[in-house]
Amino acid sequence: MSLQNLTVICLLDDEFEDLELWYPVYRTREAGATVLYAGPEKGKTHIGKYGVPATADLSFDEIDSSSVSGLLVPGGWAPDKLRRYPAVLQLVRDMDEANKPIGQICHAGWVLISAKILNGRKVTSTPGIRDDMENAGALWFDEPVVEDGNLISARRPPDLPPYAKAFVDALKERMG
């Protein structure tokens, strides 16, 4: 089943973890979906931790969550910046309330913590933010991928293959 009619947003800011951004984006595009980058400013290029650039197609304020089918939040140090934008936190809450797939890996859990959507939810992340996740009310598991409803979470780059597959499968499941 092709995802050609679906649009996914990937959040973007400086010092994203390169593999955690690009791998799921390519897998989602290979499945047929359109993936757009959203950043603080449309057209601004952001550099990953290892030097790979990505340019924002949209600003956070331009996103209409009703026209978006899924959300990807990469790790790295970008999540610590992303969690400071009210529009990002509202997007995460809107996507969660609409039961649309939200993929998060490594430190991306910080964004979901700040959006206050983790209480009672099963997740994983880099072990470095386990306490943060649990303090936000999440049930944390040391597993490559944890799915809880529309939330798909992974720990770190070695978990990218099952994480990206789970995210694409969640989008396909929503298509019915």
PDB file of N, CA and C in Angstrom, residues 11-16 37-47 53-60 62 81 85:
ATOM      1  N   LEU A  11      10.241  17.565  12.269  1.00  0.00           N
ATOM      2  CA  LEU A  11      10.678  18.786  12.946  1.00  0.00           C
ATOM      3  C   LEU A  11      12.181  18.979  12.805  1.00  0.00           C
ATOM      4  N   LEU A  12      12.587  20.228  12.730  1.00  0.00           N
ATOM      5  CA  LEU A  12      13.960  20.550  12.398  1.00  0.00           C
ATOM      6  C   LEU A  12      14.466  21.724  13.229  1.00  0.00           C
ATOM      7  N   ASP A  13      15.661  21.572  13.746  1.00  0.00           N
ATOM      8  CA  ASP A  13      16.395  22.671  14.357  1.00  0.00           C
ATOM      9  C   ASP A  13      17.861  22.263  14.355  1.00  0.00           C
ATOM     10  N   ASP A  14      18.741  23.155  14.759  1.00  0.00           N
ATOM     11  CA  ASP A  14      20.175  22.880  14.710  1.00  0.00           C
ATOM     12  C   ASP A  14      20.565  21.711  15.600  1.00  0.00           C
ATOM     13  N   GLU A  15      21.583  21.003  15.144  1.00  0.00           N
ATOM     14  CA  GLU A  15      22.197  19.886  15.863  1.00  0.00           C
ATOM     15  C   GLU A  15      21.280  18.682  16.047  1.00  0.00           C
ATOM     16  N   PHE A  16      20.404  18.437  15.027  1.00  0.00           N
ATOM     17  CA  PHE A  16      19.668  17.181  15.012  1.00  0.00           C
ATOM     18  C   PHE A  16      20.673  16.047  14.815  1.00  0.00           C
ATOM     19  N   TYR A  37      10.015  19.269   5.934  1.00  0.00           N
ATOM     20  CA  TYR A  37      10.731  19.711   7.125  1.00  0.00           C
ATOM     21  C   TYR A  37      10.106  20.996   7.628  1.00  0.00           C
ATOM     22  N   ALA A  38       9.889  21.069   8.930  1.00  0.00           N
ATOM     23  CA  ALA A  38       9.361  22.288   9.548  1.00  0.00           C
ATOM     24  C   ALA A  38      10.363  22.768  10.580  1.00  0.00           C
ATOM     25  N   GLY A  39      10.688  24.049  10.493  1.00  0.00           N
ATOM     26  CA  GLY A  39      11.646  24.654  11.407  1.00  0.00           C
ATOM     27  C   GLY A  39      11.142  25.995  11.898  1.00  0.00           C
ATOM     28  N   PRO A  40      11.939  26.667  12.708  1.00  0.00           N
ATOM     29  CA  PRO A  40      11.530  27.967  13.231  1.00  0.00           C
ATOM     30  C   PRO A  40      11.277  28.998  12.125  1.00  0.00           C
ATOM     31  N   GLU A  41      11.986  28.842  10.994  1.00  0.00           N
ATOM     32  CA  GLU A  41      11.877  29.811   9.893  1.00  0.00           C
ATOM     33  C   GLU A  41      11.902  29.065   8.561  1.00  0.00           C
ATOM     34  N   LYS A  42      10.904  29.286   7.721  1.00  0.00           N
ATOM     35  CA  LYS A  42      10.847  28.679   6.397  1.00  0.00           C
ATOM     36  C   LYS A  42      12.081  29.068   5.588  1.00  0.00           C
ATOM     37  N   GLY A  43      12.694  28.081   4.930  1.00  0.00           N
ATOM     38  CA  GLY A  43      13.846  28.337   4.078  1.00  0.00           C
ATOM     39  C   GLY A  43      15.184  28.338   4.789  1.00  0.00           C
ATOM     40  N   LYS A  44      15.181  28.280   6.111  1.00  0.00           N
ATOM     41  CA  LYS A  44      16.439  28.275   6.854  1.00  0.00           C
ATOM     42  C   LYS A  44      17.044  26.876   6.845  1.00  0.00           C
ATOM     43  N   THR A  45      18.348  26.816   6.621  1.00  0.00           N
ATOM     44  CA  THR A  45      19.065  25.543   6.631  1.00  0.00           C
ATOM     45  C   THR A  45      19.636  25.293   8.020  1.00  0.00           C
ATOM     46  N   HIS A  46      19.421  24.085   8.502  1.00  0.00           N
ATOM     47  CA  HIS A  46      19.922  23.654   9.807  1.00  0.00           C
ATOM     48  C   HIS A  46      20.952  22.558   9.575  1.00  0.00           C
ATOM     49  N   ILE A  47      21.963  22.528  10.404  1.00  0.00           N
ATOM     50  CA  ILE A  47      23.063  21.574  10.260  1.00  0.00           C
ATOM     51  C   ILE A  47      22.968  20.534  11.368  1.00  0.00           C
ATOM     52  N   PRO A  53      23.248  19.033   6.168  1.00  0.00           N
ATOM     53  CA  PRO A  53      22.239  20.097   6.237  1.00  0.00           C
ATOM     54  C   PRO A  53      20.839  19.613   5.856  1.00  0.00           C
ATOM     55  N   ALA A  54      19.842  20.295   6.383  1.00  0.00           N
ATOM     56  CA  ALA A  54      18.445  20.112   5.992  1.00  0.00           C
ATOM     57  C   ALA A  54      17.788  21.482   6.056  1.00  0.00           C
ATOM     58  N   THR A  55      16.926  21.762   5.086  1.00  0.00           N
ATOM     59  CA  THR A  55      16.299  23.078   4.970  1.00  0.00           C
ATOM     60  C   THR A  55      14.801  22.988   5.253  1.00  0.00           C
ATOM     61  N   ALA A  56      14.314  23.908   6.043  1.00  0.00           N
ATOM     62  CA  ALA A  56      12.893  23.926   6.420  1.00  0.00           C
ATOM     63  C   ALA A  56      12.021  24.299   5.223  1.00  0.00           C
ATOM     64  N   ASP A  57      11.053  23.428   4.923  1.00  0.00           N
ATOM     65  CA  ASP A  57      10.055  23.705   3.881  1.00  0.00           C
ATOM     66  C   ASP A  57       8.977  24.642   4.405  1.00  0.00           C
ATOM     67  N   LEU A  58       8.758  24.588   5.720  1.00  0.00           N
ATOM     68  CA  LEU A  58       7.715  25.372   6.375  1.00  0.00           C
ATOM     69  C   LEU A  58       8.235  25.908   7.698  1.00  0.00           C
ATOM     70  N   SER A  59       7.599  26.949   8.177  1.00  0.00           N
ATOM     71  CA  SER A  59       7.865  27.365   9.562  1.00  0.00           C
ATOM     72  C   SER A  59       6.871  26.624  10.451  1.00  0.00           C
ATOM     73  N   PHE A  60       7.179  26.532  11.719  1.00  0.00           N
ATOM     74  CA  PHE A  60       6.266  25.872  12.654  1.00  0.00           C
ATOM     75  C   PHE A  60       4.872  26.482  12.582  1.00  0.00           C
ATOM     76  N   GLU A  62       3.280  27.680  10.152  1.00  0.00           N
ATOM     77  CA  GLU A  62       2.545  27.410   8.911  1.00  0.00           C
ATOM     78  C   GLU A  62       1.873  26.040   8.887  1.00  0.00           C
ATOM     79  N   LYS A  81      15.936  22.381  21.768  1.00  0.00           N
ATOM     80  CA  LYS A  81      15.517  23.663  21.180  1.00  0.00           C
ATOM     81  C   LYS A  81      14.038  23.601  20.782  1.00  0.00           C
ATOM     82  N   TYR A  85       9.355  25.951  21.575  1.00  0.00           N
ATOM     83  CA  TYR A  85       8.445  26.639  20.661  1.00  0.00           C
ATOM     84  C   TYR A  85       7.003  26.245  20.958  1.00  0.00           C
TER      85      TYR A  85
END
